[in-house]
PDB file of C-alpha atoms in Angstrom:
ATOM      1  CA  UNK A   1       1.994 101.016  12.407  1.00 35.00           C
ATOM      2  CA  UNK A   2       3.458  98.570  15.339  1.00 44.00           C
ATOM      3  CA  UNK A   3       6.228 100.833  15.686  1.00 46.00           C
ATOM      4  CA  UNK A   4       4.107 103.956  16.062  1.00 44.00           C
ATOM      5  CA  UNK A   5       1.433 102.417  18.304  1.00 54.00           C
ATOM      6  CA  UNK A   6       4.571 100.743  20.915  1.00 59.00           C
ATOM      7  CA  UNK A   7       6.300 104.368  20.885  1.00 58.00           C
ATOM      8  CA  UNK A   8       2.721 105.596  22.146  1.00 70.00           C
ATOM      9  CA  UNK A   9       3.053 103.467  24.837  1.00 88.00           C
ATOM     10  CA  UNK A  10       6.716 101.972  25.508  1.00 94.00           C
ATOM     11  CA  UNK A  11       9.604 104.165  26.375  1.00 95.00           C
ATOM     12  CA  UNK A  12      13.334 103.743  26.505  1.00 97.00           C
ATOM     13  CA  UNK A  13      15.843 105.338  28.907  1.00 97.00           C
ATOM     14  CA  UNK A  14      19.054 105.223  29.537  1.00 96.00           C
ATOM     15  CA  UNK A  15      19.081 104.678  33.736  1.00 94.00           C
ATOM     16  CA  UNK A  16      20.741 107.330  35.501  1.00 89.00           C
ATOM     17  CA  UNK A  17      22.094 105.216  37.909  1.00 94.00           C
ATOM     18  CA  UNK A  18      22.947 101.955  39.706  1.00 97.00           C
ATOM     19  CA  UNK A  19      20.141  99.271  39.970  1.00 98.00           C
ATOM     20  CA  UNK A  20      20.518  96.382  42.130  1.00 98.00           C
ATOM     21  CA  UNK A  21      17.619  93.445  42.592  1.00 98.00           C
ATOM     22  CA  UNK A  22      18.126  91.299  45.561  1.00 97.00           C
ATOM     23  CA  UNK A  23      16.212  87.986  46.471  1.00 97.00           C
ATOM     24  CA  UNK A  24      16.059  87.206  50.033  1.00 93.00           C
ATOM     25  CA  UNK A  25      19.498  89.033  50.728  1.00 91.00           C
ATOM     26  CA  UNK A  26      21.365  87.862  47.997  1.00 95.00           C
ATOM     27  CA  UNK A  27      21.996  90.146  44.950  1.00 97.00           C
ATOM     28  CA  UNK A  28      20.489  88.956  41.654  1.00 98.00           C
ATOM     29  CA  UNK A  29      21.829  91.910  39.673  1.00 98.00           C
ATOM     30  CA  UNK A  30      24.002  94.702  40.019  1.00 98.00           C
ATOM     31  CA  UNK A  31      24.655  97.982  37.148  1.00 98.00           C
ATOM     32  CA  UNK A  32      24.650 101.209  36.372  1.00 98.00           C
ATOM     33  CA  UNK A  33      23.962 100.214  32.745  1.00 98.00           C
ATOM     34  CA  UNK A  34      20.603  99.504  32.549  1.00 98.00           C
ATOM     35  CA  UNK A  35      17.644 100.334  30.159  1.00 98.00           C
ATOM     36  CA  UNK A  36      14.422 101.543  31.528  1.00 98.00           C
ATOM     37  CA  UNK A  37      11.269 100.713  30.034  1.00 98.00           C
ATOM     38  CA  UNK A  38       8.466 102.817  31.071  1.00 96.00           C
ATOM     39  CA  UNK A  39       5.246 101.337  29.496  1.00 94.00           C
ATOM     40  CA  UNK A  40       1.384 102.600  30.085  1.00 92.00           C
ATOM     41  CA  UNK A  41      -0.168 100.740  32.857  1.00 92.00           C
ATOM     42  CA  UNK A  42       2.998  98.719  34.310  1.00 92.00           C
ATOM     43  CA  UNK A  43       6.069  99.433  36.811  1.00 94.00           C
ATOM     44  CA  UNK A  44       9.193 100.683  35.001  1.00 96.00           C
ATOM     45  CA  UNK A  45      10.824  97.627  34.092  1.00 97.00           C
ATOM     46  CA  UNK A  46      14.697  97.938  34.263  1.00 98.00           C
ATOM     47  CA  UNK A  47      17.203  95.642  31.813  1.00 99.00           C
ATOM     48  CA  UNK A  48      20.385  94.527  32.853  1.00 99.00           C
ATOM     49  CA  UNK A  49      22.953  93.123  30.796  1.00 99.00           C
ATOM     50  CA  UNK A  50      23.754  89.757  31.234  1.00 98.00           C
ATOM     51  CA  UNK A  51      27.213  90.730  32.462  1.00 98.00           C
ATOM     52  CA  UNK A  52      25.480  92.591  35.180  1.00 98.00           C
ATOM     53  CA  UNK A  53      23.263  89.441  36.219  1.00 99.00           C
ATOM     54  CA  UNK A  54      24.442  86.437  39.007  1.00 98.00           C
ATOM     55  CA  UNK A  55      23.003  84.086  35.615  1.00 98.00           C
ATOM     56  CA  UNK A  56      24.468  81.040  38.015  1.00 97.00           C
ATOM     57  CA  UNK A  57      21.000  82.166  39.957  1.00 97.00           C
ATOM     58  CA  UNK A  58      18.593  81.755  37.145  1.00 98.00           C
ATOM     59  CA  UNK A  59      17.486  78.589  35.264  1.00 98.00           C
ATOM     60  CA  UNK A  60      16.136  78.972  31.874  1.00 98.00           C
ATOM     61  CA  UNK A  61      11.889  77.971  31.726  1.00 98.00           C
ATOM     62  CA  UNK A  62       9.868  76.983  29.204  1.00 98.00           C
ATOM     63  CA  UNK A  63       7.895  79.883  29.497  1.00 98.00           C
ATOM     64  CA  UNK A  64       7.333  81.845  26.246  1.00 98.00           C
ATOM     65  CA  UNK A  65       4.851  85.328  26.179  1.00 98.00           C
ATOM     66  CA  UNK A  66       4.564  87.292  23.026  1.00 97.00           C
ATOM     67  CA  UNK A  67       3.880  90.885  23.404  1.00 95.00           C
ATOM     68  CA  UNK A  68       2.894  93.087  20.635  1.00 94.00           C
ATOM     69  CA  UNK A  69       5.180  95.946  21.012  1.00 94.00           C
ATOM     70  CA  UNK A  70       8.320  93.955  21.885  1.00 96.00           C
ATOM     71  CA  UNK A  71       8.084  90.645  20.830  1.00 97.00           C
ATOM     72  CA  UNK A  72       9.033  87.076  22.209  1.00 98.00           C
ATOM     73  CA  UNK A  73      10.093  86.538  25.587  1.00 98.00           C
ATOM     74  CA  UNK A  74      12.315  83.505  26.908  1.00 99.00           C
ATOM     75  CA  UNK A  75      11.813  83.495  31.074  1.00 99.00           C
ATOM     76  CA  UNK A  76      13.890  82.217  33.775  1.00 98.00           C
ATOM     77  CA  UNK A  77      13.086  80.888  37.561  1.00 98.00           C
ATOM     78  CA  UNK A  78      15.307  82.478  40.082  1.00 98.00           C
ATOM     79  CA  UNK A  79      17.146  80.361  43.115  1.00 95.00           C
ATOM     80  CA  UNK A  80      18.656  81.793  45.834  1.00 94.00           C
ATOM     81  CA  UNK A  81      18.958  79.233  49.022  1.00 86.00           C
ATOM     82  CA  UNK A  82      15.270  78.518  50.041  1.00 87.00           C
ATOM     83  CA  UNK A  83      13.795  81.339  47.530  1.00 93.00           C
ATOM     84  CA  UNK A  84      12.161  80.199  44.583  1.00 94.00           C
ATOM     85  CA  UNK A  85      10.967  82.385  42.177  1.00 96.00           C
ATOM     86  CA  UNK A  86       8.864  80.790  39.218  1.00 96.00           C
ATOM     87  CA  UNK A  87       9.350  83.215  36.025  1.00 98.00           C
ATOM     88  CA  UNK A  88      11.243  85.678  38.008  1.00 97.00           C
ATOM     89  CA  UNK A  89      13.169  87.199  35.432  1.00 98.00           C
ATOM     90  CA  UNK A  90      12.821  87.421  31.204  1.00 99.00           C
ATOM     91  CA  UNK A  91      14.647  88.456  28.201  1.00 99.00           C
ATOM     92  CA  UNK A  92      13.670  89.362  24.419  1.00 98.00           C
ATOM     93  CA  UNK A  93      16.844  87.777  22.618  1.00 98.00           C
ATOM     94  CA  UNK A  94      15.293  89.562  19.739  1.00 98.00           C
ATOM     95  CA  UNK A  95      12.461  91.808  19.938  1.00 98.00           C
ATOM     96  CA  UNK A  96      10.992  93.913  17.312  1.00 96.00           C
ATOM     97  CA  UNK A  97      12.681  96.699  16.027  1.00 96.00           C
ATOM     98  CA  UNK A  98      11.977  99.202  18.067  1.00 94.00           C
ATOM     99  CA  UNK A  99      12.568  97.468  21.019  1.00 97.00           C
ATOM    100  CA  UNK A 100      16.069  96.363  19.881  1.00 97.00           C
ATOM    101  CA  UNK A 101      18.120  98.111  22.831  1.00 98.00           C
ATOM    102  CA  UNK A 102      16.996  95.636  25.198  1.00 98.00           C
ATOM    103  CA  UNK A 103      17.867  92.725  23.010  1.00 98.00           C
ATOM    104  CA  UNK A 104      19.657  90.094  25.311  1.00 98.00           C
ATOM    105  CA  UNK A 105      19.535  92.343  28.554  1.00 99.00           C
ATOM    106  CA  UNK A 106      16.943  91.033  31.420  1.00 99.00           C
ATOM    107  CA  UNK A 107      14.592  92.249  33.543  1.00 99.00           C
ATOM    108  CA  UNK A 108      12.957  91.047  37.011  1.00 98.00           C
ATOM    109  CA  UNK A 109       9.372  91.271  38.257  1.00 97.00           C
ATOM    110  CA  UNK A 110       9.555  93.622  40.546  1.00 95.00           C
ATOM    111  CA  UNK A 111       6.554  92.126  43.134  1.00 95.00           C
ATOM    112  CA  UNK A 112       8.817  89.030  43.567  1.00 95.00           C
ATOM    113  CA  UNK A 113      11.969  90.220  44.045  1.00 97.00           C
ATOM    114  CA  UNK A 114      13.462  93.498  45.536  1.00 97.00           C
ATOM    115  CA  UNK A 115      14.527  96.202  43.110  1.00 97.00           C
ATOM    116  CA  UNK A 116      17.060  98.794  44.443  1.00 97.00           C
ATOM    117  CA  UNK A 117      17.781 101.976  42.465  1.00 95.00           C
ATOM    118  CA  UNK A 118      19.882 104.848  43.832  1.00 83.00           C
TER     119      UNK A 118
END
């Protein structure tokens, strides 16, 4: 039933194109490989892989959220210079089922940090 209710509302794309996040001119992220999660009521949310991130900019949190339709999520505070962002970026290292393309990959909040798609 968890499944059925988070495809009501959560949907994953394959991106069409490259993504790019940038914080305070530097760049954060950079692929054409990313998932897009559109869900009801929030931004679309784009995952990069890991190989795709600058991870020397992020430091792991102790932030955990649990979300019903994908699961656990570990966050990460972003550095960049003089920016700071608190819980700029999270992952699900292993979210529920149907949520299992995204496993690993990370996503940024877009209202603190500058999402580029093209």
């Amino acid at each position: 039933m968890a499944e059925s209710h988070a495809a009501d509302r959560i949907r994953l794309t394959q991106g069409a194109g490259r993504v790019r996040v940038l914080l305070d001119g530097h760049r954060l992220a950079d692929s054409t490989d990313v998932i897009e999660l559109h869900e009801t009521g929030y931004p679309v949310r784009y995952y990069f892989p890991r190989a795709g991130v600058e991870m020397g900019l992020l430091t792991p949190s102790a932030t955990r959220t649990h979300c019903p339709l994908k699961g656990e999520a570990e966050y990460f505070g972003v550095r960049t210079g003089s920016a700071v962002v608190t819980d700029g970026a999270w992952s699900y290292p292993a979210p529920l089922p149907a949520m299992a393309p995204i496993a690993g990959r990370l996503a940024f909040d877009g209202e603190q940090v500058q999402i580029v798609t093209a």
